[in-house]
Short mmCIF file of C-alpha atoms in Angstrom, two decimals:
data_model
loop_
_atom_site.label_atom_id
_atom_site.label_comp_id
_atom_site.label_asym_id
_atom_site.label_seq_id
_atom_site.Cartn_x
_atom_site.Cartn_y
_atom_site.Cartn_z
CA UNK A 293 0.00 0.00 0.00
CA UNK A 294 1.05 3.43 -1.15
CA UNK A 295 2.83 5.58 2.33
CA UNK A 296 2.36 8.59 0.72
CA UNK A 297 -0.55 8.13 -1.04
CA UNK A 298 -1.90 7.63 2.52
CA UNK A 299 -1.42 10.70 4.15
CA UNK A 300 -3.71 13.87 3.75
CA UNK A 301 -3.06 16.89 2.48
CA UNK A 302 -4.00 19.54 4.90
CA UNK A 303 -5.43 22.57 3.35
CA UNK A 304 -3.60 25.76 4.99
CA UNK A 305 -5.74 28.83 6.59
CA UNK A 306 -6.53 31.44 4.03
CA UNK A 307 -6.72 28.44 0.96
CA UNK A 308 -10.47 26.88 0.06
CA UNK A 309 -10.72 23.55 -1.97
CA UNK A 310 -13.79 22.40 -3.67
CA UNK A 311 -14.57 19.60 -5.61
CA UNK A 312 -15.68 20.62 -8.99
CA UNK A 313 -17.14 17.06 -10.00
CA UNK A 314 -15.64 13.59 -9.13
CA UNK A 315 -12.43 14.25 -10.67
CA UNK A 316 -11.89 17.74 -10.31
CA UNK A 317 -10.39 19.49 -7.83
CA UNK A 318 -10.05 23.70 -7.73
CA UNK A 319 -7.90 25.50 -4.97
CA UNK A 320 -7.81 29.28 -4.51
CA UNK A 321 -5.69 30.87 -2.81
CA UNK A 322 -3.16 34.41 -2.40
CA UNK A 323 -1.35 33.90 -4.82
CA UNK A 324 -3.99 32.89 -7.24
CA UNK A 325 -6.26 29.66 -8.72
CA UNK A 326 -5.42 26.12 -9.65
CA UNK A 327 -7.92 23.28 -11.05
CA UNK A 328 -6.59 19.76 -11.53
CA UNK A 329 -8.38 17.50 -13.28
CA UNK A 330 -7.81 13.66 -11.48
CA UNK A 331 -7.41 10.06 -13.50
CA UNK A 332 -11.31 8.64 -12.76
CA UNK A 333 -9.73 6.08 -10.81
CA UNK A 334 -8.32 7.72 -7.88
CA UNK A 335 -11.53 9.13 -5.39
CA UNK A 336 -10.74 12.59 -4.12
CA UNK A 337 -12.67 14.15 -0.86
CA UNK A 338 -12.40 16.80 1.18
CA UNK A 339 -12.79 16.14 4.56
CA UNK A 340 -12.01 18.57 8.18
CA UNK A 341 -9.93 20.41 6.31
CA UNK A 342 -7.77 17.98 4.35
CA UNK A 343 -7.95 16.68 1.26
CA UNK A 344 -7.80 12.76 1.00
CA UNK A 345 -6.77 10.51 -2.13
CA UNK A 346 -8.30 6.94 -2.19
CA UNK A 347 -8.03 4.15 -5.10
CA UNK A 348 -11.11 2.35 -6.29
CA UNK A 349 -9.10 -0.95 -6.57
CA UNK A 350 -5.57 -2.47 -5.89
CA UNK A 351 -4.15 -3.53 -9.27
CA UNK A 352 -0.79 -2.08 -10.49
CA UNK A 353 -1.69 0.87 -12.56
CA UNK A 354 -3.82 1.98 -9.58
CA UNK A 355 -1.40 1.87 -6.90
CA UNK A 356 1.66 3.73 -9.17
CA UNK A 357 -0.82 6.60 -9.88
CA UNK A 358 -1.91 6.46 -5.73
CA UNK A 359 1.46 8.10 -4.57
CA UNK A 360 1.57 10.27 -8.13
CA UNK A 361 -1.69 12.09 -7.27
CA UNK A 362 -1.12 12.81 -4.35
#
């Protein structure tokens, strides 16, 4: 199982994340805006202030792009 893939990505004060749609993912911050757009196999939530990456399933091409995305 993917270490980093685990851990959350916390969402510092004076940043908001929303989730666009399933896949998408737009931050705003300072310094300006970014939208990602996610592979439709890695789940992306937004939870207490973090921002957590799941896989739907644990074949290979899954777990490489786990640790990638996040």
């Amino acid at each position: 199982m993917s270490r980093i893939g685990k851990k959350p990505v916390t969402i510092p004060e004076g940043v908001t994340a929303e989730l666009l749609d399933a896949h998408t993912l737009q931050v705003k911050g300072a310094k300006g805006m970014l939208t990602e757009h996610f592979h439709p196999n890695m789940q992306i939530s937004i939870e207490n202030g973090e921002i957590l990456v799941a896989r739907s399933s644990d074949e290979k091409q899954d777990r490489s792009l786990h640790g990638l995305t996040r």
